[in-house]
CSV table of C-alpha atoms in Angstrom, one decimal:
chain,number,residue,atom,x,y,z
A,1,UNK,CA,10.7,19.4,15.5
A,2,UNK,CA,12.6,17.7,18.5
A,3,UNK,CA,12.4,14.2,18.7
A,4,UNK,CA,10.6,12.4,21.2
A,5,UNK,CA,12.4,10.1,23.0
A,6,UNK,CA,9.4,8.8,24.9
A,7,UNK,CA,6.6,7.5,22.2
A,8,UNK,CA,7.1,5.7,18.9
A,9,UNK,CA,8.5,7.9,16.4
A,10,UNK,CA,5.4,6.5,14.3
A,11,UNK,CA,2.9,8.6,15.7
A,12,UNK,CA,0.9,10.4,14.0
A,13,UNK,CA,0.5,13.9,14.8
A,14,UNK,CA,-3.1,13.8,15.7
A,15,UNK,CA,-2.5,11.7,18.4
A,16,UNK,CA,-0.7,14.1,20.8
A,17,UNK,CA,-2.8,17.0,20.4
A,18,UNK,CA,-3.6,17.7,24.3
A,19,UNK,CA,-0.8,16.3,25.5
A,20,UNK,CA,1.0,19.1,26.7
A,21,UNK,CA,5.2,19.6,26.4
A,22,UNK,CA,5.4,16.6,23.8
A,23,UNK,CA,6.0,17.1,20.6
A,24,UNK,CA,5.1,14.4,17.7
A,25,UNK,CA,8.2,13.2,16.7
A,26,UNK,CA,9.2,13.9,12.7
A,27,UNK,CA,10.6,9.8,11.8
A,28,UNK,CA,12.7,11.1,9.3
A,29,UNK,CA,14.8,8.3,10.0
A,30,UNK,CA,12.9,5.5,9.2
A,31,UNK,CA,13.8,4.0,5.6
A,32,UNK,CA,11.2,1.2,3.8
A,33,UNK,CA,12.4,-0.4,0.9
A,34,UNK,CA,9.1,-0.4,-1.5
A,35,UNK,CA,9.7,-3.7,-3.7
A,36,UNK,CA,6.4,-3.6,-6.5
A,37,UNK,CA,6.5,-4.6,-10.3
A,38,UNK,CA,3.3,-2.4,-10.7
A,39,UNK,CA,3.6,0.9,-11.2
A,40,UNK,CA,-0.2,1.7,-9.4
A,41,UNK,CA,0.8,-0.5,-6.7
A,42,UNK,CA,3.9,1.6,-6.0
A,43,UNK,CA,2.7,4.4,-5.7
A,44,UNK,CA,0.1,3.3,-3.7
A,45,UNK,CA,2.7,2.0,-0.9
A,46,UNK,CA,4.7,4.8,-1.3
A,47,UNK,CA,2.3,7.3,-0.8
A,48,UNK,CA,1.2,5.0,2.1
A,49,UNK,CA,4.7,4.7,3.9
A,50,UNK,CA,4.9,8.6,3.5
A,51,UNK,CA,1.4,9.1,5.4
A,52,UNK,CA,3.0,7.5,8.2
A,53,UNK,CA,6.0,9.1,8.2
A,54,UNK,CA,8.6,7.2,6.3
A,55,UNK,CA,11.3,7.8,4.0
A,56,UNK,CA,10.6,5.8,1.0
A,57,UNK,CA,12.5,4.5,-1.4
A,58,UNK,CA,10.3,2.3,-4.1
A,59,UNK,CA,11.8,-0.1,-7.0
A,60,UNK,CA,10.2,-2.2,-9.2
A,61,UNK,CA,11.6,-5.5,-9.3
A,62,UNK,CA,13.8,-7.8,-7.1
A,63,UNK,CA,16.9,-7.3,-8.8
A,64,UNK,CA,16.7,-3.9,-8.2
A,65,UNK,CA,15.8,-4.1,-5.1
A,66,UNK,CA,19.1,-6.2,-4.4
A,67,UNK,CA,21.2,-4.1,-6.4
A,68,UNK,CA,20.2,-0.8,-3.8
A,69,UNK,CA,21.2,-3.3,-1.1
A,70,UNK,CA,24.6,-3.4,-3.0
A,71,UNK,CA,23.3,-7.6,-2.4
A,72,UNK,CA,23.7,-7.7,-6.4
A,73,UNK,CA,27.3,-9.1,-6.7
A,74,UNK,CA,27.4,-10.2,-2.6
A,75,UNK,CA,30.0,-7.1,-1.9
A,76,UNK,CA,31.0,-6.2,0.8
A,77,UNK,CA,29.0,-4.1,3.7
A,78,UNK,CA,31.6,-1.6,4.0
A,79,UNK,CA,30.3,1.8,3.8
A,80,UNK,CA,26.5,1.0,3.6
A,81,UNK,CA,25.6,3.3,6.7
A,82,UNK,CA,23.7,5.5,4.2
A,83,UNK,CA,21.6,3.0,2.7
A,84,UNK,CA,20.3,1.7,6.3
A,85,UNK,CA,16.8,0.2,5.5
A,86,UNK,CA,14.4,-0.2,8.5
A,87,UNK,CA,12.1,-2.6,6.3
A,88,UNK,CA,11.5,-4.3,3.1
A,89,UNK,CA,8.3,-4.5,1.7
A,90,UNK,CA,7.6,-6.7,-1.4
A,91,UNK,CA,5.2,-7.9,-3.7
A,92,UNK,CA,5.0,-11.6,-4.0
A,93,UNK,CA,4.4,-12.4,-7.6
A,94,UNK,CA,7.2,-10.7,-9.8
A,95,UNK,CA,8.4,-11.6,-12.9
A,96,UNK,CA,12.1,-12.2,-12.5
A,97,UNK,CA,12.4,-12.5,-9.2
A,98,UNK,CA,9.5,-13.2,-6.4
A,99,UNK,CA,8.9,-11.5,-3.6
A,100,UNK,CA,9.5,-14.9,-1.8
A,101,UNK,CA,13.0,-15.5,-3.6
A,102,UNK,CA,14.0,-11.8,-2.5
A,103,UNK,CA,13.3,-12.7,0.8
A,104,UNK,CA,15.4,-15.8,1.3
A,105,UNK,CA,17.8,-13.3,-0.5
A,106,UNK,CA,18.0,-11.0,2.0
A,107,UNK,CA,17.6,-13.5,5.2
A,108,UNK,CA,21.0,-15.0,3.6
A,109,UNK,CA,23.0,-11.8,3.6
A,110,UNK,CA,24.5,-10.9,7.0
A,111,UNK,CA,24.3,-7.6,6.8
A,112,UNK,CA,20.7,-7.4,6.1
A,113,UNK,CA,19.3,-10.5,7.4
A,114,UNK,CA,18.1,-8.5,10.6
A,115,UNK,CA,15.9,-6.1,8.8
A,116,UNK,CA,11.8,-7.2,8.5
A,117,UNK,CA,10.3,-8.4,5.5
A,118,UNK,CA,7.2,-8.2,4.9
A,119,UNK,CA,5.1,-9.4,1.9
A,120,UNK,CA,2.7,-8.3,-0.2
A,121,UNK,CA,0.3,-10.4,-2.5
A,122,UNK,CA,-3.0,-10.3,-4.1
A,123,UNK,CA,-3.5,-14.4,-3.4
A,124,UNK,CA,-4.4,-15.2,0.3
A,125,UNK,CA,-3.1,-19.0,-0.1
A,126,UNK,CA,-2.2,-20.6,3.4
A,127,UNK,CA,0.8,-22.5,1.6
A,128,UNK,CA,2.3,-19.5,0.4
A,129,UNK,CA,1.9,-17.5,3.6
A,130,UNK,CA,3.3,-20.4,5.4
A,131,UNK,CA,6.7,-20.6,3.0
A,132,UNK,CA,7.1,-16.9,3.4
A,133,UNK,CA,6.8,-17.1,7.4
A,134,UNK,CA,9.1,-19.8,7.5
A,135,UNK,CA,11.4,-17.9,5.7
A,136,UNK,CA,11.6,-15.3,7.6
A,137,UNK,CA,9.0,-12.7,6.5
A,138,UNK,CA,7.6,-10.7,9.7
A,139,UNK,CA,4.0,-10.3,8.0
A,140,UNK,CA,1.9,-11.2,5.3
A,141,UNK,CA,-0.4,-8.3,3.8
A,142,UNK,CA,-2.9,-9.1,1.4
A,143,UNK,CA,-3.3,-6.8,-1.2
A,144,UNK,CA,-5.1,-4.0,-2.1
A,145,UNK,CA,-2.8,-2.5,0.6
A,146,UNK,CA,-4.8,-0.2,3.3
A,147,UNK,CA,-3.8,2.7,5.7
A,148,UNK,CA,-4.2,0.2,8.3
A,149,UNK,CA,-2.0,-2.5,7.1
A,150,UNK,CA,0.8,0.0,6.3
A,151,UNK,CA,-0.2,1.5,10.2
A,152,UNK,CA,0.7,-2.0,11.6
A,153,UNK,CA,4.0,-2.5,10.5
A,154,UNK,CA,5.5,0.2,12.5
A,155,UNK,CA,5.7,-2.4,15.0
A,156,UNK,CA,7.6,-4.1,13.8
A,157,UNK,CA,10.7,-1.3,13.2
A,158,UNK,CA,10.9,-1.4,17.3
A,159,UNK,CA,11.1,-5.3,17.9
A,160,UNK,CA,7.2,-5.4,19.8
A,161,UNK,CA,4.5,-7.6,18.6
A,162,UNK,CA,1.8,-5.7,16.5
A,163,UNK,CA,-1.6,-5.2,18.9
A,164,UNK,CA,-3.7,-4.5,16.8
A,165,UNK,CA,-5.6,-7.6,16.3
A,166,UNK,CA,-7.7,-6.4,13.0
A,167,UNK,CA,-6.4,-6.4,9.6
A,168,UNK,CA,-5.1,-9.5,7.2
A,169,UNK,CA,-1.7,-9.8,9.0
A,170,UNK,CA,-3.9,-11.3,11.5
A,171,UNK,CA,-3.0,-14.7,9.5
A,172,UNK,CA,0.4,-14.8,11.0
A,173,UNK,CA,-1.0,-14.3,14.6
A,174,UNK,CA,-3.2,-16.8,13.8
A,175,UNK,CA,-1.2,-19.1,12.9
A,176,UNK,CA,1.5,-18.9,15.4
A,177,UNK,CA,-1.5,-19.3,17.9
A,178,UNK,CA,-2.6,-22.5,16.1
A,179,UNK,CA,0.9,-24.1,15.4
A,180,UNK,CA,2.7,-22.9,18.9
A,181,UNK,CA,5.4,-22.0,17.4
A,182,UNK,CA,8.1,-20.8,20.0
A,183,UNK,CA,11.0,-20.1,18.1
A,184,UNK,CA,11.6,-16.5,16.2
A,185,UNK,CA,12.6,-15.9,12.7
A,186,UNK,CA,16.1,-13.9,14.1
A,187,UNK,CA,18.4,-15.2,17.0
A,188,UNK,CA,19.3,-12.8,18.8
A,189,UNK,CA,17.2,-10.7,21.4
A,190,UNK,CA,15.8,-7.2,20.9
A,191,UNK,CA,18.3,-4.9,21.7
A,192,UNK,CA,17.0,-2.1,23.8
A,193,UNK,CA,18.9,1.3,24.1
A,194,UNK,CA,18.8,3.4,26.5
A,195,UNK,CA,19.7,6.1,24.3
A,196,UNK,CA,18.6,9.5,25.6
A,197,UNK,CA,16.3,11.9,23.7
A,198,UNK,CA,16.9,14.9,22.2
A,199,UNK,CA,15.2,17.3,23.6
A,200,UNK,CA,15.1,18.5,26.7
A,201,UNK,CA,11.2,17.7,27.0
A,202,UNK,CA,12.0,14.2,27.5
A,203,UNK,CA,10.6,11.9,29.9
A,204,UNK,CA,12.5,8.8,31.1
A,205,UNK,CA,14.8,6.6,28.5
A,206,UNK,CA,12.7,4.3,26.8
A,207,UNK,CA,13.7,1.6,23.9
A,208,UNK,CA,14.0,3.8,20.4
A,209,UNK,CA,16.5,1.6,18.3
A,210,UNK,CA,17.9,3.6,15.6
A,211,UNK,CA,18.7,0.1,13.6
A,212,UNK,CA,16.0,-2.5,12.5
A,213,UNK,CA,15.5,-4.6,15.6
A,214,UNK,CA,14.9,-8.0,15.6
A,215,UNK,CA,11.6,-9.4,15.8
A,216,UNK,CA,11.1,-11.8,18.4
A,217,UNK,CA,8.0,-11.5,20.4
A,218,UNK,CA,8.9,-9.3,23.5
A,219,UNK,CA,7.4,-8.5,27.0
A,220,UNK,CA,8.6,-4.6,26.7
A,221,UNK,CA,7.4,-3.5,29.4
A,222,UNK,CA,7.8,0.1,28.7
A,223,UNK,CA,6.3,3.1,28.9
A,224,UNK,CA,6.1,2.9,24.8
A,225,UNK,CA,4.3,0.0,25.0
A,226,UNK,CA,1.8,1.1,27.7
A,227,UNK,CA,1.4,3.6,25.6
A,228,UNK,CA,0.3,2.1,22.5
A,229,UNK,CA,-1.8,0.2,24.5
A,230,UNK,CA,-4.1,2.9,25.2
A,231,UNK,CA,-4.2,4.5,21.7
A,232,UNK,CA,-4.0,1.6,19.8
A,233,UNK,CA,-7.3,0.6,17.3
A,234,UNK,CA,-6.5,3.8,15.1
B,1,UNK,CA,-21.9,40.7,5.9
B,2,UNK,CA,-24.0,41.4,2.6
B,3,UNK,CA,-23.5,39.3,0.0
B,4,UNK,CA,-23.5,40.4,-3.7
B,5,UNK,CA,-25.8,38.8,-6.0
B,6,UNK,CA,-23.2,37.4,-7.6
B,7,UNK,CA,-21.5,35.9,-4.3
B,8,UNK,CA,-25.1,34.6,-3.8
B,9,UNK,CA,-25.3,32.7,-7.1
B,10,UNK,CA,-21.5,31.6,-7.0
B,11,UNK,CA,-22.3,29.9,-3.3
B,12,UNK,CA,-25.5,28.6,-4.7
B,13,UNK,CA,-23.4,27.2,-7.8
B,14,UNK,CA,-20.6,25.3,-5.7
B,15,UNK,CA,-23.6,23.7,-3.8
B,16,UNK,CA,-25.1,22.6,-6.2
B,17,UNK,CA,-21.9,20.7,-7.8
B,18,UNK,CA,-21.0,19.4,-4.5
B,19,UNK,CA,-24.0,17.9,-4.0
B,20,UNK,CA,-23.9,16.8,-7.8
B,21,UNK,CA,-20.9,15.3,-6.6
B,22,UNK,CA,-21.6,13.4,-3.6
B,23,UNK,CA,-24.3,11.9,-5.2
B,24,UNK,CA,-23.0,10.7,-8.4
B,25,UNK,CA,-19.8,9.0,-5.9
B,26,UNK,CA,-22.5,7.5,-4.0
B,27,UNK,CA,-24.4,6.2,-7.7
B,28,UNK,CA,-21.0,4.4,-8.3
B,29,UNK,CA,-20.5,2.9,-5.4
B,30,UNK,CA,-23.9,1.7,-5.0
B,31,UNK,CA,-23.3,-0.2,-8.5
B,32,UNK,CA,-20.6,-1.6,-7.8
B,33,UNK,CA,-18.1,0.3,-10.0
B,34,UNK,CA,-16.1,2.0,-6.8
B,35,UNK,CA,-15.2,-0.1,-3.4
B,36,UNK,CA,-14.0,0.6,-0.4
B,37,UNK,CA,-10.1,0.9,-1.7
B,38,UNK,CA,-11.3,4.2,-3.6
B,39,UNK,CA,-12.3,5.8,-0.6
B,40,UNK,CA,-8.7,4.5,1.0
B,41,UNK,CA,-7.2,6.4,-2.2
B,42,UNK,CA,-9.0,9.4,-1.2
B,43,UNK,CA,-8.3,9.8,2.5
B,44,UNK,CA,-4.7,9.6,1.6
B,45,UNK,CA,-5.2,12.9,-0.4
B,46,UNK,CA,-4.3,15.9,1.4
B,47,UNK,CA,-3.4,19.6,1.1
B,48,UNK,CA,0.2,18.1,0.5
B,49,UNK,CA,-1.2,15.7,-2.3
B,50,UNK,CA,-4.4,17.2,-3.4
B,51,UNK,CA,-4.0,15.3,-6.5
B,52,UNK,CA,-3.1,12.0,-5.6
B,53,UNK,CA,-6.5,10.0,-6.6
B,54,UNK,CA,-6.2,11.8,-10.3
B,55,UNK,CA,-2.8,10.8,-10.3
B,56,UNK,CA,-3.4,7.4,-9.6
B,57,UNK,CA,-5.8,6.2,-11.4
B,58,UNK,CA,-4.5,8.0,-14.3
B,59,UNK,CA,-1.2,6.1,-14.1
B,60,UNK,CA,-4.1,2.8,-13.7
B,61,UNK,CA,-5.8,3.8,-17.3
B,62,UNK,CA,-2.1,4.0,-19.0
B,63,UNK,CA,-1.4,0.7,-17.3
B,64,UNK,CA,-4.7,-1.0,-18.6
B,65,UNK,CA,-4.6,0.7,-22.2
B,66,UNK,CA,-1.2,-1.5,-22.6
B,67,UNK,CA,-2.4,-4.6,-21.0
B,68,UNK,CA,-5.6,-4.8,-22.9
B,69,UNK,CA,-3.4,-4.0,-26.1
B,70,UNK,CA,-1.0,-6.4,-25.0
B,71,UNK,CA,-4.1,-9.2,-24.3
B,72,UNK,CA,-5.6,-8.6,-27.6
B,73,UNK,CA,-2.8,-9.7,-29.4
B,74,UNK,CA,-2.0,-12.5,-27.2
B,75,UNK,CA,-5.0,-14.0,-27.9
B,76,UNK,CA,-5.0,-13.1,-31.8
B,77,UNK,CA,-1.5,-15.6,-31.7
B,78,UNK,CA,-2.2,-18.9,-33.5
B,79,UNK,CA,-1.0,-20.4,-31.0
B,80,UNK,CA,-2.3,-18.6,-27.7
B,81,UNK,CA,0.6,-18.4,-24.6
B,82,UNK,CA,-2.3,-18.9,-22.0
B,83,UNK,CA,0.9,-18.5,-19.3
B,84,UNK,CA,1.4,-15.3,-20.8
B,85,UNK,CA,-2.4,-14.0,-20.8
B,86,UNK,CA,-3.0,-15.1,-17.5
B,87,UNK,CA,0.3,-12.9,-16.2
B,88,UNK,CA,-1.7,-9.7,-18.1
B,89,UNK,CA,-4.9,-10.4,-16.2
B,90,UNK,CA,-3.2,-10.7,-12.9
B,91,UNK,CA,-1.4,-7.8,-13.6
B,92,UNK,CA,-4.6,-5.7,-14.4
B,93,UNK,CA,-6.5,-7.4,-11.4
B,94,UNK,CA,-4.2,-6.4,-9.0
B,95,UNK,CA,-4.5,-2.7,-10.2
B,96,UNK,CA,-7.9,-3.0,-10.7
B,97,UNK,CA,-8.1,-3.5,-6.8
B,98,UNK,CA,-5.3,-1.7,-6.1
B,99,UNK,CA,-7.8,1.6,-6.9
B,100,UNK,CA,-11.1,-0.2,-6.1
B,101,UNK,CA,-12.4,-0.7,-9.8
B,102,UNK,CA,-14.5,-3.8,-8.5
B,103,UNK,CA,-16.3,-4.3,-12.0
B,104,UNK,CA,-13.1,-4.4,-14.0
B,105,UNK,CA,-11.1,-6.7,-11.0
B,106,UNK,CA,-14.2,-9.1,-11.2
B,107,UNK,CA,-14.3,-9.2,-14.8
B,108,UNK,CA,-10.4,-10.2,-14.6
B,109,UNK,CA,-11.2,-13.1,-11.6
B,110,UNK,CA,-13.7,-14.5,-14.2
B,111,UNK,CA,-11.1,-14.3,-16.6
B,112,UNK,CA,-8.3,-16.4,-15.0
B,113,UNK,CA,-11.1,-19.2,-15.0
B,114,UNK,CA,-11.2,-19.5,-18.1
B,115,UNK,CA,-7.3,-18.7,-18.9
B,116,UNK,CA,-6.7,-22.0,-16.3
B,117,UNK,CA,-9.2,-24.2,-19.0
B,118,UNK,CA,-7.5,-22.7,-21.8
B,119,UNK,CA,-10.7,-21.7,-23.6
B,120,UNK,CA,-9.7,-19.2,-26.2
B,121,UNK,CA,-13.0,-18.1,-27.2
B,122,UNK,CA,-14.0,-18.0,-23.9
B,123,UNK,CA,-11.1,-15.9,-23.0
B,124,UNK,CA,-11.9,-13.7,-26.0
B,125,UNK,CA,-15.3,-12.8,-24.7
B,126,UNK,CA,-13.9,-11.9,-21.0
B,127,UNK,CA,-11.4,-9.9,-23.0
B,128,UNK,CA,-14.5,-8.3,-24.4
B,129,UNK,CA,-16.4,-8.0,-21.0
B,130,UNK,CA,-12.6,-6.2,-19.2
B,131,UNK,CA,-12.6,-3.7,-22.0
B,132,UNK,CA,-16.0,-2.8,-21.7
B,133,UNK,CA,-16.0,-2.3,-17.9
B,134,UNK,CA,-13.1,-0.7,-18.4
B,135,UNK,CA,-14.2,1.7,-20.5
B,136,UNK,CA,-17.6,2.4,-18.4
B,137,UNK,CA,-15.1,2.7,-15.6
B,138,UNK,CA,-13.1,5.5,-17.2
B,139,UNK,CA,-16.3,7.0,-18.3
B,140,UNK,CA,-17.4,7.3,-14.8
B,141,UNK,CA,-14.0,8.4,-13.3
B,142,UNK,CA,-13.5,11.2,-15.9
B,143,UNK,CA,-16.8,12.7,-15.2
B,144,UNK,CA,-16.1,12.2,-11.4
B,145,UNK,CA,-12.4,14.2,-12.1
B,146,UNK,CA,-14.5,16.5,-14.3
B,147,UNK,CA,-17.4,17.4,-11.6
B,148,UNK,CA,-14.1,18.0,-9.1
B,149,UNK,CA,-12.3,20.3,-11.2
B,150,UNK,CA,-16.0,22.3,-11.6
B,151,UNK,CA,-16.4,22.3,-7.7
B,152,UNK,CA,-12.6,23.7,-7.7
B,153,UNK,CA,-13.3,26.9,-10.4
B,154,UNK,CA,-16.1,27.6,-8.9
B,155,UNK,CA,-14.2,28.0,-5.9
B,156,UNK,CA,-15.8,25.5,-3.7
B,157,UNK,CA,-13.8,22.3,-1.8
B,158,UNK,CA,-14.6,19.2,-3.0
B,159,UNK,CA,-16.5,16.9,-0.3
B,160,UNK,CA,-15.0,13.7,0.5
């Protein structure tokens, strides 16, 4: 299938029927990182990502986890090109190492500091969400994980905020809207390419960053984002 | 077209189990043995996975067969690592949610309580109360499986 250069490469396939000369777009690209110490819970999130179109690969403990970011030993980046992960998801509580001590784990290494976090726990305690935001992590999901939750993070692969308003991750909204807080977990801006689509049924170049963006807040004004707007709340 | 007699009675049989079906889905619900995540488990199974709910939940009762082994003798120590028994619950009440066994994931939150007060005989009898609606819970999900794999021979798709 081409790729579509125009809408998220998150969409499902039901939601273009009727749209004629666009083709839903195949996300083969997109890589989570499935971090769960329970075997029912992985396979739960795995079979989630896939639903929506990701590539998954699922371990079941941090140390794993940081070994498949070659983070184990703090080598060097050199030839990870084929281990480019688009997002970590992680349980919190893990024997071993927490979800929470993976995190600051990954925010510390340079070459996958950039990529989003986002945790996973079966305890909705405001501390703990708090630490976890502060650390970096782009969302809090409490657990049992839904269609819906796993639905919202595609969001945050393409550096926009998440619109949907319904859900658990609402906590971090909510929070930022009670504590003003200006400042983004990353530094630098979302980087928008122009890259041009594949196929020739493309429209005009729109933002489709192959590599995790950064997750500031953004006013994209794009046609992407207009988009979503109008078929958002599935 | 005409039907044979024996089309007849195979359509007539596949009704019957599906609506067998539906209703004993909607008896477990209603009481509190299914929630809303077992219905997320089943719209994620598809043509591609058409056996994903089985395949969950039976990786769920391998899980819980160890933990409640594991709990048992935990709390038969002399000396009871309430750290340790605690960790087992948590572990079986996030898969108890995790596939929407509400009885079983309440029995665990009731459990913690007492875990936290380190009451051994208390924790004894919620160890009692998990393995029993554990075991209703399995009893109920089997037949469920069972009633599917019926609507399947007799050639019928299962409603969900």
């Amino acid at each position: 299938m081409a790729r579509d250069g125009v809408f998220s490469r998150w969409r499902r396939t039901d939601k273009f029927e009727g749209m004629s000369g666009l083709s839903p777009s195949d996300c083969h690209d997109v890589h989570v990182l499935a971090v769960d110490d329970s075997l029912v819970d992985r396979k739960v999130i795995e079979r989630l990502l896939k639903i929506t179109s990701c590539k998954v690969t699922a371990v079941d403990s941090g140390r794993r986890a940081l070994q498949f970011l070659g983070l184990d030993e703090e080598k060097s980046s050199v030839g990870f090109d084929g281990l480019k992960v688009d997002l970590i998801i992680t349980d919190y509580c893990m024997p071993g190492m927490t979800g929470y001590e993976l995190l600051k784990k990954i925010k510390g290494s340079i070459t996958f500091r950039e990529v989003p976090v986002v945790i996973m726990s079966s305890e909705n305690v405001l501390a703990r969400i708090d630490s976890c935001l502060e650390e970096g992590a782009e969302d809090f999901i409490v657990k049992p994980v839904k269609l819906s939750d796993v639905e919202r993070l595609k969001d945050y692969m393409f550096g926009e905020d998440p619109i949907q308003g319904e859900g658990k991750g609402v906590n971090k909204r909510k929070l930022r809207e009670a504590c003003e807080i200006s400042s983004s977990p990353s530094s630098s801006p979302p980087s928008i390419s122009s890259s041009s689509p594949l196929s020739s049924q493309s429209l005009s170049s729109t933002p489709s960053p192959r590599s995790s963006s950064p997750s500031s807040p953004s006013s994209l004004d794009s046609p992407t984002r207009r988009l979503k707007m109008t078929n958002c709340g599935t | 077209r005409h039907r044979s007699r024996r089309e007849q009675a195979q359509i007539m049989e596949v009704g019957q189990l599906q609506r067998k079906f539906v209703d004993y889905t909607a008896s477990l619900f209603c009481e509190g043995f299914l929630d809303a995540q077992f219905t997320q488990l089943q719209q994620l199974q598809d043509e591609s996975n058409p056996d994903f709910v089985v395949e969950v939940v039976s990786l769920f009762f391998e899980d819980t067969e160890k933990l409640l082994n594991d709990l048992t003798r935990a709390l038969d120590q002399q000396i009871v690592d309430f750290k340790k028994v605690d960790a087992h619950v948590h572990q079986l009440k996030g898969s108890s949610s995790s596939i929407g066994a509400q009885r079983v994931r309440n029995a665990c939150i009731a459990f913690r309580n007492f875990c936290e007060e380190q009451n051994t005989d208390a924790c004894s009898k919620c160890l009692q109360q998990v393995k029993q609606e554990y075991s209703l819970a399995k009893n109920k999900l089997d037949t469920l499986f069972r009633l599917e794999q019926q609507i399947a021979e007799a050639g019928g798709a299962v409603p969900m």
